[in-house]
Coordinates of C-alpha atoms in Angstrom, one line a residue:
X100 CA 6.0 -3.0 -9.9
X101 CA 3.9 -4.2 -12.8
X102 CA 0.4 -5.5 -13.6
X103 CA -0.9 -8.8 -14.6
X104 CA -4.1 -10.7 -15.6
X105 CA -4.5 -14.5 -15.1
X106 CA -7.3 -16.7 -16.5
X107 CA -7.6 -20.3 -15.2
X108 CA -10.0 -22.9 -16.4
X109 CA -9.4 -26.1 -14.5
X110 CA -13.0 -27.1 -14.1
X111 CA -12.7 -29.9 -16.6
X112 CA -9.7 -31.5 -14.9
X113 CA -6.7 -31.9 -17.1
X114 CA -8.7 -31.8 -20.4
X115 CA -7.2 -28.9 -22.4
X116 CA -9.3 -25.9 -23.6
X117 CA -10.2 -26.3 -27.2
X118 CA -8.0 -24.3 -29.6
X119 CA -10.8 -22.1 -30.8
X120 CA -11.8 -21.1 -27.2
X121 CA -8.2 -20.8 -26.3
X122 CA -7.6 -18.2 -28.9
X123 CA -10.8 -16.4 -27.9
X124 CA -9.8 -16.3 -24.3
X125 CA -6.3 -15.2 -25.1
X126 CA -7.6 -12.2 -27.1
X127 CA -10.0 -11.4 -24.2
X128 CA -7.2 -11.6 -21.6
X129 CA -5.0 -9.3 -23.7
X130 CA -7.8 -6.7 -23.9
X131 CA -8.2 -7.0 -20.1
X132 CA -4.5 -6.5 -19.7
X133 CA -4.4 -3.4 -21.8
X134 CA -6.6 -1.7 -19.2
X135 CA -3.8 -1.8 -16.7
X136 CA -0.9 -1.1 -19.1
X137 CA -0.2 2.2 -17.2
X138 CA 1.2 -0.1 -14.4
X139 CA 3.7 -1.6 -16.8
X140 CA 4.5 0.7 -19.8
X141 CA 7.9 -0.9 -20.4
X142 CA 7.0 -4.3 -21.9
X143 CA 4.1 -6.8 -22.4
X144 CA 4.2 -10.5 -22.3
X145 CA 1.7 -13.4 -22.5
X146 CA 1.7 -17.1 -21.8
X147 CA -1.0 -19.3 -23.3
X148 CA -1.3 -22.8 -21.9
X149 CA -3.9 -25.6 -22.1
X150 CA -5.8 -24.4 -19.0
X151 CA -4.2 -21.1 -18.1
X152 CA -3.4 -17.7 -19.7
X153 CA -1.2 -15.2 -18.1
X154 CA -0.6 -11.6 -19.4
X155 CA 1.9 -9.3 -17.9
X156 CA 2.6 -5.5 -18.2
X157 CA 6.0 -4.7 -17.0
X158 CA 7.5 -1.7 -15.2
X159 CA 11.2 -2.5 -15.2
X160 CA 13.0 -1.5 -11.9
X161 CA 15.3 -4.5 -11.4
X162 CA 17.1 -6.1 -14.3
X163 CA 15.5 -4.1 -17.0
X164 CA 17.1 -6.1 -19.9
X165 CA 16.4 -9.7 -19.0
X166 CA 13.6 -9.7 -16.5
X167 CA 10.6 -9.9 -18.9
X168 CA 7.5 -11.6 -17.7
X169 CA 5.8 -14.0 -17.5
X170 CA 8.9 -15.8 -16.1
X171 CA 9.4 -19.4 -17.1
X172 CA 11.3 -22.0 -15.0
X173 CA 14.5 -23.6 -16.2
X174 CA 12.6 -26.7 -17.1
X175 CA 9.9 -24.8 -18.9
X176 CA 7.1 -26.2 -16.7
X177 CA 6.3 -23.4 -14.3
X178 CA 5.1 -19.9 -15.4
X179 CA 5.1 -16.9 -13.1
X180 CA 3.5 -13.5 -13.4
X181 CA 4.5 -11.2 -10.5
X182 CA 3.9 -7.6 -9.4
X183 CA 6.2 -6.1 -6.8
X184 CA 9.7 -6.5 -5.3
X185 CA 11.4 -9.2 -3.4
X186 CA 14.0 -7.4 -1.4
X187 CA 15.8 -10.5 -0.1
X188 CA 16.1 -12.2 -3.5
X189 CA 19.9 -12.3 -3.5
X190 CA 19.9 -14.1 -0.2
X191 CA 17.4 -16.6 -1.5
X192 CA 19.3 -17.1 -4.7
X193 CA 22.3 -18.3 -2.7
X194 CA 20.1 -21.1 -1.2
X195 CA 19.4 -22.5 -4.6
X196 CA 23.0 -22.3 -6.0
X197 CA 23.6 -25.5 -7.9
X198 CA 20.0 -26.6 -7.5
X199 CA 18.3 -24.2 -9.9
X200 CA 19.5 -22.5 -13.0
X201 CA 18.3 -18.9 -12.8
X202 CA 17.5 -17.5 -16.3
X203 CA 17.2 -13.8 -15.4
X204 CA 18.3 -11.3 -12.8
X205 CA 14.7 -10.6 -11.9
X206 CA 14.1 -10.4 -8.1
X207 CA 10.8 -12.2 -8.6
X208 CA 12.3 -15.3 -10.2
X209 CA 13.2 -16.7 -6.8
X210 CA 9.5 -17.5 -6.3
X211 CA 9.8 -20.3 -8.8
X212 CA 12.5 -22.4 -7.1
X213 CA 10.8 -21.7 -3.8
X214 CA 7.6 -23.2 -5.2
X215 CA 9.5 -26.2 -6.5
X216 CA 10.9 -26.8 -3.0
X217 CA 7.6 -26.7 -1.3
X218 CA 5.1 -28.0 -3.8
X219 CA 5.2 -31.6 -2.6
X220 CA 4.8 -30.8 1.1
X221 CA 2.1 -28.2 0.3
X222 CA 3.4 -25.9 3.1
X223 CA 3.0 -22.7 1.1
X224 CA 2.6 -20.6 4.2
X225 CA 6.2 -21.4 5.1
X226 CA 7.3 -20.8 1.5
X227 CA 5.7 -17.3 1.3
X228 CA 6.9 -16.3 4.7
X229 CA 10.4 -16.6 3.4
X230 CA 9.7 -13.7 1.0
X231 CA 10.6 -10.2 2.2
X232 CA 9.0 -7.6 0.0
X233 CA 5.8 -6.3 -1.5
X234 CA 4.2 -8.6 -4.0
X235 CA 1.2 -10.3 -5.7
X236 CA 1.8 -13.2 -8.0
X237 CA 0.1 -15.9 -10.0
X238 CA 2.1 -19.1 -10.6
X239 CA 0.9 -21.9 -12.9
X240 CA 2.4 -25.3 -12.7
X241 CA 1.7 -26.8 -16.2
X242 CA 3.0 -30.3 -15.2
X243 CA 0.5 -30.6 -12.2
X244 CA -2.1 -28.3 -13.9
X245 CA -2.5 -26.2 -10.7
X246 CA -2.0 -22.6 -9.8
X247 CA -0.8 -20.7 -6.7
X248 CA -1.9 -17.1 -6.1
X249 CA -0.6 -15.0 -3.3
X250 CA -0.4 -11.4 -1.9
X251 CA 1.9 -9.7 0.5
X252 CA 1.2 -9.5 4.2
X253 CA -0.2 -6.0 4.4
X254 CA -1.6 -5.7 0.9
X255 CA 0.8 -3.0 -0.4
X256 CA 0.3 -4.5 -3.8
X257 CA -3.3 -4.7 -5.1
X258 CA -4.9 -7.9 -6.3
X259 CA -8.4 -8.8 -7.3
X260 CA -10.2 -12.0 -8.2
X261 CA -13.3 -12.8 -10.2
X262 CA -15.4 -15.4 -11.9
X263 CA -17.0 -15.2 -15.3
X264 CA -20.4 -16.7 -16.3
X265 CA -18.7 -20.0 -17.3
X266 CA -17.0 -20.3 -13.9
X267 CA -13.5 -19.5 -15.1
X268 CA -11.3 -18.0 -12.4
X269 CA -9.5 -14.7 -13.0
X270 CA -7.0 -12.6 -11.1
X271 CA -5.8 -9.1 -11.9
X272 CA -3.8 -6.3 -10.5
X273 CA -6.6 -3.8 -10.7
X274 CA -10.4 -4.1 -10.6
X275 CA -10.9 -2.4 -14.0
X276 CA -9.4 -5.4 -15.8
X277 CA -12.2 -7.7 -14.4
X278 CA -15.1 -5.3 -14.7
X279 CA -17.4 -6.2 -17.6
X280 CA -15.9 -9.7 -17.9
X281 CA -16.5 -11.2 -14.5
X282 CA -19.9 -11.5 -12.9
X283 CA -18.4 -11.6 -9.4
X284 CA -15.4 -9.5 -8.3
X285 CA -13.7 -9.5 -4.9
X286 CA -10.5 -8.2 -3.5
X287 CA -8.0 -11.0 -3.0
X288 CA -7.2 -11.0 0.7
X289 CA -3.9 -9.7 1.8
X290 CA -1.5 -12.0 3.6
X291 CA -3.2 -15.0 2.0
X292 CA -2.6 -17.6 -0.8
X293 CA -4.8 -19.8 -2.9
X294 CA -3.7 -23.2 -4.2
X295 CA -6.0 -24.9 -6.7
X296 CA -4.5 -28.3 -5.8
X297 CA -6.4 -28.2 -2.5
X298 CA -9.8 -28.1 -4.3
X299 CA -12.0 -30.5 -6.1
X300 CA -14.2 -29.8 -9.1
X301 CA -17.2 -29.5 -6.7
X302 CA -15.5 -27.8 -3.8
X303 CA -13.5 -24.7 -4.9
X304 CA -10.7 -23.8 -2.6
X305 CA -10.6 -20.5 -0.7
X306 CA -7.7 -18.3 0.2
X307 CA -5.6 -19.4 3.2
X308 CA -4.1 -17.0 5.6
X309 CA -0.3 -17.3 5.6
X310 CA 0.5 -14.2 7.6
X311 CA -0.1 -14.6 11.4
X312 CA 1.5 -12.7 14.2
X313 CA 1.5 -12.9 18.0
X314 CA 1.2 -9.1 18.3
X315 CA -2.3 -9.3 17.0
X316 CA -3.3 -10.2 20.6
X317 CA -2.8 -7.4 23.2
X318 CA -1.9 -10.0 25.9
X319 CA 1.3 -10.9 24.0
X320 CA 2.7 -7.4 24.0
X321 CA 1.3 -5.7 27.1
X322 CA 4.3 -6.8 29.3
X323 CA 7.1 -6.2 26.8
X324 CA 10.0 -3.9 28.0
X325 CA 9.1 -0.2 28.2
X326 CA 11.3 2.5 26.8
X327 CA 9.9 5.2 29.2
X328 CA 8.5 5.4 32.6
X329 CA 5.2 7.0 33.7
X330 CA 6.9 10.5 33.7
X331 CA 8.0 10.1 30.1
X332 CA 11.7 9.6 31.0
X333 CA 13.7 7.1 28.9
X334 CA 14.7 4.1 31.0
X335 CA 15.4 1.6 28.2
X336 CA 17.3 3.3 25.3
X337 CA 17.8 -0.1 23.6
X338 CA 14.1 0.0 22.6
X339 CA 14.5 3.3 20.8
X340 CA 17.7 2.1 19.3
X341 CA 15.9 -1.0 18.0
X342 CA 13.4 1.2 16.2
X343 CA 16.2 3.2 14.6
X344 CA 18.2 0.2 13.4
X345 CA 15.2 -1.6 12.2
X346 CA 13.9 1.2 10.0
X347 CA 17.3 2.0 8.6
X348 CA 17.7 -1.7 7.6
X349 CA 14.3 -1.6 5.9
X350 CA 15.1 1.6 3.9
X351 CA 18.5 0.2 2.8
X352 CA 17.0 -3.0 1.6
X353 CA 14.3 -1.1 -0.4
X354 CA 16.9 1.0 -2.3
X355 CA 17.4 -2.0 -4.6
X356 CA 17.0 -0.5 -8.0
X357 CA 18.6 -0.4 -11.5
X358 CA 16.7 2.8 -12.4
X359 CA 16.6 6.4 -11.0
X360 CA 14.7 6.8 -7.7
X361 CA 13.5 9.6 -5.4
X362 CA 11.6 10.2 -2.2
X363 CA 8.2 11.8 -1.5
X364 CA 8.7 14.5 1.1
X365 CA 5.7 16.2 2.6
X366 CA 7.6 17.8 5.4
X367 CA 5.8 15.6 7.9
X368 CA 7.7 13.4 10.4
X369 CA 7.3 10.1 8.5
X370 CA 8.4 11.2 5.0
X371 CA 11.2 13.3 6.4
X372 CA 12.6 10.3 8.3
X373 CA 12.5 8.1 5.2
X374 CA 14.2 10.9 3.2
X375 CA 16.9 11.4 5.8
X376 CA 17.7 7.7 6.0
X377 CA 17.7 7.3 2.2
X378 CA 20.2 10.2 1.9
X379 CA 22.5 8.2 4.2
X380 CA 22.6 5.3 1.8
X381 CA 22.1 7.1 -1.6
X382 CA 25.7 7.6 -2.4
X383 CA 26.4 3.9 -2.9
X384 CA 24.6 1.1 -4.7
X385 CA 23.3 -1.2 -2.0
X386 CA 23.3 -4.1 -4.5
X387 CA 27.1 -4.2 -4.3
X388 CA 27.4 -3.8 -0.5
X389 CA 28.2 -0.1 -0.7
X390 CA 31.5 -0.7 -2.6
X391 CA 30.2 0.9 -5.9
X392 CA 29.2 4.5 -6.3
X393 CA 25.5 5.1 -7.0
X394 CA 24.5 5.5 -10.7
X395 CA 22.4 8.5 -9.7
X396 CA 24.3 10.0 -6.7
X397 CA 22.0 13.0 -6.0
X398 CA 18.8 12.2 -4.1
X399 CA 15.7 14.0 -5.5
X400 CA 12.7 14.8 -3.2
X401 CA 9.2 15.8 -4.3
X402 CA 6.4 17.7 -2.5
X403 CA 3.0 18.8 -3.7
X404 CA 0.5 21.4 -2.5
X405 CA -1.4 24.5 -3.1
X406 CA 0.7 27.7 -3.2
X407 CA 1.8 28.4 0.4
X408 CA 0.4 25.2 1.9
X409 CA 1.7 23.8 5.2
X410 CA 3.4 20.8 3.6
X411 CA 5.3 22.8 1.0
X412 CA 6.7 25.1 3.6
X413 CA 7.7 22.2 5.9
X414 CA 9.1 20.1 3.0
X415 CA 11.5 22.8 1.9
X416 CA 12.8 23.1 5.5
X417 CA 13.3 19.4 5.6
X418 CA 15.0 19.2 2.2
X419 CA 17.4 22.0 3.0
X420 CA 18.5 20.2 6.2
X421 CA 18.7 16.7 4.7
X422 CA 20.4 18.0 1.5
X423 CA 18.1 16.6 -1.2
X424 CA 17.6 18.1 -4.7
X425 CA 14.1 19.3 -3.9
X426 CA 11.2 19.8 -6.3
X427 CA 8.1 21.7 -5.3
X428 CA 5.0 21.0 -7.4
X429 CA 2.1 23.4 -7.2
X430 CA -1.5 22.6 -8.3
X431 CA -4.6 24.7 -8.5
X432 CA -8.0 23.8 -7.1
X433 CA -9.4 23.7 -10.7
X434 CA -6.7 21.3 -11.9
X435 CA -7.4 19.0 -9.0
X436 CA -11.2 19.1 -9.6
X437 CA -10.7 18.4 -13.3
X438 CA -8.6 15.4 -12.4
X439 CA -11.2 13.8 -10.1
X440 CA -12.8 11.4 -12.7
X441 CA -9.3 10.2 -13.8
X442 CA -8.3 9.8 -10.1
X443 CA -11.3 7.7 -9.2
X444 CA -10.8 5.6 -12.4
X445 CA -7.2 4.8 -11.3
X446 CA -7.7 4.4 -7.5
X447 CA -10.9 2.4 -7.9
X448 CA -12.7 3.7 -4.8
X449 CA -15.2 6.3 -3.8
X450 CA -13.9 6.5 -0.2
X451 CA -13.8 10.2 0.8
X452 CA -10.4 10.1 2.6
X453 CA -8.8 8.2 -0.3
X454 CA -10.1 10.5 -3.0
X455 CA -9.1 13.6 -1.2
X456 CA -5.5 12.5 -0.6
X457 CA -5.1 10.6 -3.9
X458 CA -5.8 13.6 -6.2
X459 CA -2.6 15.6 -5.2
X460 CA -0.6 12.5 -5.3
X461 CA -1.8 11.6 -8.7
X462 CA -0.9 15.1 -10.0
X463 CA 2.5 14.8 -8.4
X464 CA 3.2 11.4 -9.9
X465 CA 2.8 12.8 -13.4
X466 CA 5.6 15.3 -12.7
X467 CA 7.8 12.7 -11.1
X468 CA 7.5 10.4 -14.2
X469 CA 8.2 13.3 -16.5
X470 CA 11.6 13.7 -14.8
X471 CA 12.6 10.1 -15.5
X472 CA 12.1 8.9 -11.9
X473 CA 10.6 5.4 -11.8
X474 CA 10.6 4.6 -8.1
X475 CA 10.0 6.6 -4.9
X476 CA 10.1 5.8 -1.2
X477 CA 7.3 7.0 0.9
X478 CA 6.3 7.2 4.6
X479 CA 3.0 5.3 4.6
X480 CA 2.3 3.0 7.5
X481 CA 3.9 4.9 10.3
X482 CA 0.6 6.2 11.8
X483 CA -0.8 2.7 11.9
X484 CA 2.3 1.4 13.6
X485 CA 2.7 4.1 16.2
X486 CA -0.7 5.6 16.6
X487 CA 0.0 8.8 14.8
X488 CA -3.5 10.0 13.9
X489 CA -4.7 12.7 16.2
X490 CA -7.7 10.7 17.4
X491 CA -5.3 8.4 19.2
X492 CA -5.0 11.1 21.8
X493 CA -8.4 10.0 23.0
X494 CA -7.5 6.3 23.5
X495 CA -8.8 5.4 27.0
X496 CA -6.1 2.8 27.8
X497 CA -3.2 0.8 26.3
X498 CA -5.4 -2.1 25.4
X499 CA -7.8 0.0 23.3
X500 CA -4.8 1.8 21.8
X501 CA -3.2 -1.4 20.7
X502 CA -6.3 -3.0 19.4
X503 CA -7.1 0.0 17.3
X504 CA -3.6 -0.2 15.8
X505 CA -4.2 -3.9 14.9
X506 CA -7.5 -2.9 13.3
X507 CA -5.8 -0.1 11.3
X508 CA -3.0 -2.4 10.1
X509 CA -5.7 -4.9 8.9
X510 CA -7.3 -2.1 6.8
X511 CA -4.2 -0.5 5.3
X512 CA -4.8 -2.2 2.0
X513 CA -8.1 -0.5 1.7
X514 CA -6.9 3.0 2.2
X515 CA -3.3 4.2 2.4
X516 CA -1.7 1.4 0.5
X517 CA -4.3 1.6 -2.2
X518 CA -3.8 5.3 -2.5
X519 CA -0.1 5.2 -2.6
X520 CA 0.1 2.3 -5.1
X521 CA -2.5 3.3 -7.6
X522 CA -2.0 7.0 -7.5
X523 CA 1.6 6.5 -8.4
X524 CA 1.2 3.6 -10.8
X525 CA -1.4 5.6 -12.8
X526 CA 1.8 7.1 -14.3
X527 CA 4.1 4.1 -14.0
X528 CA 5.9 5.2 -10.8
X529 CA 6.6 2.5 -8.2
X530 CA 6.1 3.4 -4.5
X531 CA 8.0 1.6 -1.7
X532 CA 7.0 1.8 1.9
X533 CA 9.9 1.0 4.4
X534 CA 7.7 1.4 7.4
X535 CA 5.7 -1.6 6.2
X536 CA 8.7 -3.8 5.9
X537 CA 7.8 -7.2 7.5
X538 CA 10.6 -7.2 10.0
X539 CA 10.0 -3.6 11.0
X540 CA 6.3 -4.2 11.5
X541 CA 7.2 -6.9 14.0
X542 CA 9.5 -4.5 15.8
X543 CA 7.0 -1.6 16.0
X544 CA 3.9 -3.7 16.8
X545 CA 5.8 -5.6 19.6
X546 CA 6.6 -2.3 21.4
X547 CA 4.9 -1.9 24.7
X548 CA 1.7 0.0 23.8
X549 CA 2.1 2.4 26.7
X550 CA 5.3 3.7 25.0
X551 CA 3.2 4.8 22.0
X552 CA 0.4 6.5 24.0
X553 CA 0.0 10.2 24.4
X554 CA 0.5 10.1 28.2
X555 CA 0.0 13.1 30.5
X556 CA 3.4 14.5 31.6
X557 CA 4.2 15.9 35.0
X558 CA 3.8 19.5 33.7
X559 CA 0.2 18.7 32.6
X560 CA 0.9 18.5 28.9
X561 CA 0.1 15.5 26.8
X562 CA 3.0 13.7 25.1
X563 CA 3.1 14.1 21.4
X564 CA 2.0 11.4 19.0
X565 CA 4.7 9.0 17.8
X566 CA 7.0 10.2 20.5
X567 CA 9.3 7.2 20.5
X568 CA 9.7 7.4 16.7
X569 CA 10.6 11.1 17.0
X570 CA 13.2 10.4 19.7
X571 CA 14.8 7.7 17.5
X572 CA 15.5 10.1 14.7
X573 CA 15.7 13.5 16.2
X574 CA 19.4 13.8 15.3
X575 CA 18.6 13.4 11.6
X576 CA 16.0 16.2 11.3
X577 CA 15.6 19.8 12.2
X578 CA 13.7 20.3 15.5
X579 CA 10.6 22.0 13.9
X580 CA 10.2 19.0 11.5
X581 CA 11.0 16.3 14.0
X582 CA 8.4 17.7 16.4
X583 CA 5.9 18.9 13.8
X584 CA 2.4 17.8 14.7
X585 CA 0.6 15.2 12.6
X586 CA -1.0 16.7 9.5
X587 CA -2.9 14.4 7.3
X588 CA -1.8 14.5 3.7
X589 CA -5.1 15.8 2.3
X590 CA -5.0 18.6 4.9
X591 CA -1.3 19.4 4.6
X592 CA -1.5 20.1 0.8
X593 CA -3.7 23.0 1.6
X594 CA -6.8 23.3 3.8
X595 CA -8.7 25.0 0.9
X596 CA -8.6 21.7 -1.0
X597 CA -10.9 19.9 1.3
X598 CA -13.0 23.0 2.0
X599 CA -13.6 23.4 -1.7
X600 CA -14.5 19.8 -2.2
X601 CA -17.2 20.0 0.5
X602 CA -18.6 23.3 -0.9
X603 CA -18.5 22.0 -4.5
X604 CA -20.2 18.7 -3.8
X605 CA -22.8 20.4 -1.6
X606 CA -23.7 22.5 -4.7
X607 CA -23.5 19.8 -7.3
X608 CA -25.6 17.2 -5.5
X609 CA -29.2 18.5 -5.0
X610 CA -31.2 17.9 -1.9
X611 CA -33.7 15.9 -3.9
X612 CA -30.9 13.6 -5.3
X613 CA -29.5 13.1 -1.9
X614 CA -32.9 12.3 -0.4
X615 CA -33.3 9.4 -2.9
X616 CA -29.7 8.1 -2.4
X617 CA -30.9 4.7 -1.0
X618 CA -32.8 4.1 -4.2
X619 CA -29.9 5.3 -6.4
X620 CA -27.3 3.4 -4.4
X621 CA -28.8 0.5 -2.4
X622 CA -25.3 -1.0 -1.9
X623 CA -23.1 1.1 0.4
X624 CA -25.5 4.1 0.4
X625 CA -23.6 7.4 0.6
X626 CA -23.7 9.1 3.9
X627 CA -22.7 12.6 2.7
X628 CA -23.1 14.6 -0.5
X629 CA -19.3 14.5 -1.1
X630 CA -19.4 10.7 -1.0
X631 CA -22.5 10.7 -3.3
X632 CA -20.6 12.8 -5.9
X633 CA -17.6 10.4 -5.9
X634 CA -20.0 7.5 -6.1
X635 CA -21.7 8.9 -9.2
X636 CA -18.3 9.0 -10.9
X637 CA -17.4 5.6 -9.7
X638 CA -20.7 4.0 -10.8
X639 CA -20.2 5.3 -14.4
X640 CA -16.8 3.7 -14.5
X641 CA -17.5 0.5 -12.6
X642 CA -21.3 -0.1 -12.8
X643 CA -21.6 -3.5 -11.3
X644 CA -22.9 -4.1 -7.7
X645 CA -19.9 -6.4 -7.3
X646 CA -17.5 -3.5 -7.9
X647 CA -19.4 -1.3 -5.5
X648 CA -19.1 -3.8 -2.7
X649 CA -15.3 -4.0 -3.0
X650 CA -15.0 -0.4 -1.6
X651 CA -14.9 -0.1 2.2
X652 CA -17.8 1.8 3.8
X653 CA -17.6 2.6 7.5
X654 CA -18.0 5.7 9.7
X655 CA -15.0 7.3 11.3
X656 CA -13.4 10.5 12.5
X657 CA -9.9 11.7 11.4
X658 CA -9.2 8.3 9.8
X659 CA -10.4 6.2 12.8
X660 CA -12.1 2.9 12.5
X661 CA -15.8 2.8 13.5
X662 CA -14.9 1.1 16.7
X663 CA -12.8 4.0 17.9
X664 CA -15.8 6.3 17.7
X665 CA -16.7 4.9 21.2
X666 CA -13.8 6.8 22.7
X667 CA -15.5 10.1 22.7
X668 CA -19.2 10.8 23.1
X669 CA -18.8 13.8 20.8
X670 CA -17.9 11.5 17.9
X671 CA -21.2 9.5 18.1
X672 CA -22.6 11.0 14.9
X673 CA -19.3 12.2 13.4
X674 CA -18.1 11.1 10.0
X675 CA -15.3 13.4 8.9
X676 CA -11.8 12.0 8.0
X677 CA -9.9 15.3 8.3
X678 CA -7.5 15.7 11.2
X679 CA -9.1 19.1 11.9
X680 CA -12.2 17.2 13.2
X681 CA -10.4 16.4 16.5
X682 CA -11.3 19.3 18.7
X683 CA -8.6 20.4 21.1
X684 CA -5.8 18.4 19.5
X685 CA -5.2 19.9 16.1
X686 CA -3.2 23.1 16.1
X687 CA -0.4 24.7 14.1
X688 CA 2.2 24.5 16.9
X689 CA 4.6 21.8 17.9
X690 CA 5.9 20.7 21.2
X691 CA 8.1 17.9 22.5

């Protein structure tokens, strides 16, 4: 992963920017780019054209020696700044053999010949659909004087857009690069692209959705083959096998790396599965079809928590079973509290759930980077695909269950993906998320929703969350890890972390301050003292109303959407993201 800033001034048609203004804008873009250099500490590059300036900060994961950016096409006319990884780049390269002269080994360079192939037809949705990976990119075609901006389907990679007082258009990997320079800032929508060739001077174009799936409609999945019957007995093992094969393929593809990598291992189901699969492939370099021994043959795993926390205990059990070289990172409450301003600066949100969970991850990322690891695989996305959050136990029927999954998938870029990406990239560590592989998403979201639900079994017990996923990988994990109940990350690092945050913010924010909160924060007014405290820090770092509006703001319980609050009358006035908020579901035991 990397970071980039792009500035485009096409309002005057093809007339070039004056030399004086061009130099002024170049200096400005470089200063903006410096604010996100933590995303790319390995190299900096800049392109200055007549109507476009692209600055890039590089974190070298693939092709460290020749993959400097911005990338330039073989004819020198197309310039690309990209952030992310294209996992199928080798397959795409073969399609252009003899048609395009690749200048680097960068996985992102394939975007350039793909653009050349599709620029006349303008079918950019088809072009971007061919990419398998996590990405955000800004491409400038100097010959046509147009740009193409796009972001991956789920929004694993962050991207923001803004407009300055002169109407110039900017894109940047993080909001902080735009704050202070742009009067209006928005998040660039995930699964979308923006092509300036579709607009006129008086009618600016808007992002176009390229990512569309049939599973977004419940009617398209409700009759798909079931893996189990009403008693919970397996009647179609091929469904579970498909889950297994699909996720293993995703993990293998994402091990593409020319630098040392590791895995995040909380001891929960999702991270343990990813770690176990990674261990299967870690002995060989996947780039050479498993014929060459890995450059770093021992897989390292990392866990973080307060001394004696649930996650640390479970992670050690999982690591011992899987056989990783395990590293346990302890933090103290005071260390975490001291880090809060830095965490909020890097994650660019005041959302309670995200701040709580990002702080331990931010502290962990610093240790990971100190050990020379530049990429880690993580388990984000599983709960959104399989209904793993504890509130899903209350889903009234399969339709409501599936539609909540669709809502959760549409919001991942605002929460888990944002946390995972920015907490790690604060220290220049890339996070990859195999559960959110495009092909695996299609497998998981096309499962019959009834297979994912926490159905009542003949003995009166309720089936455990993510049951089909657990069955698919139960042979790779110890029983007490495979069947460990869902523990949200901010809970699992140690319950005292959240309890302290509530107590501290209750004391720090006076009743008088909180009573005046609507006057202090008319945009997204805080609903709790904890949120007020984070918002105060955020507003000092990002003072514009535009920046405040970028942050999501809705009620929920245990990470639910606001819509799911209708499932239980007891949740009517609830607004607590901890999994412990679900009465009668959260406990310390596990059961099949």
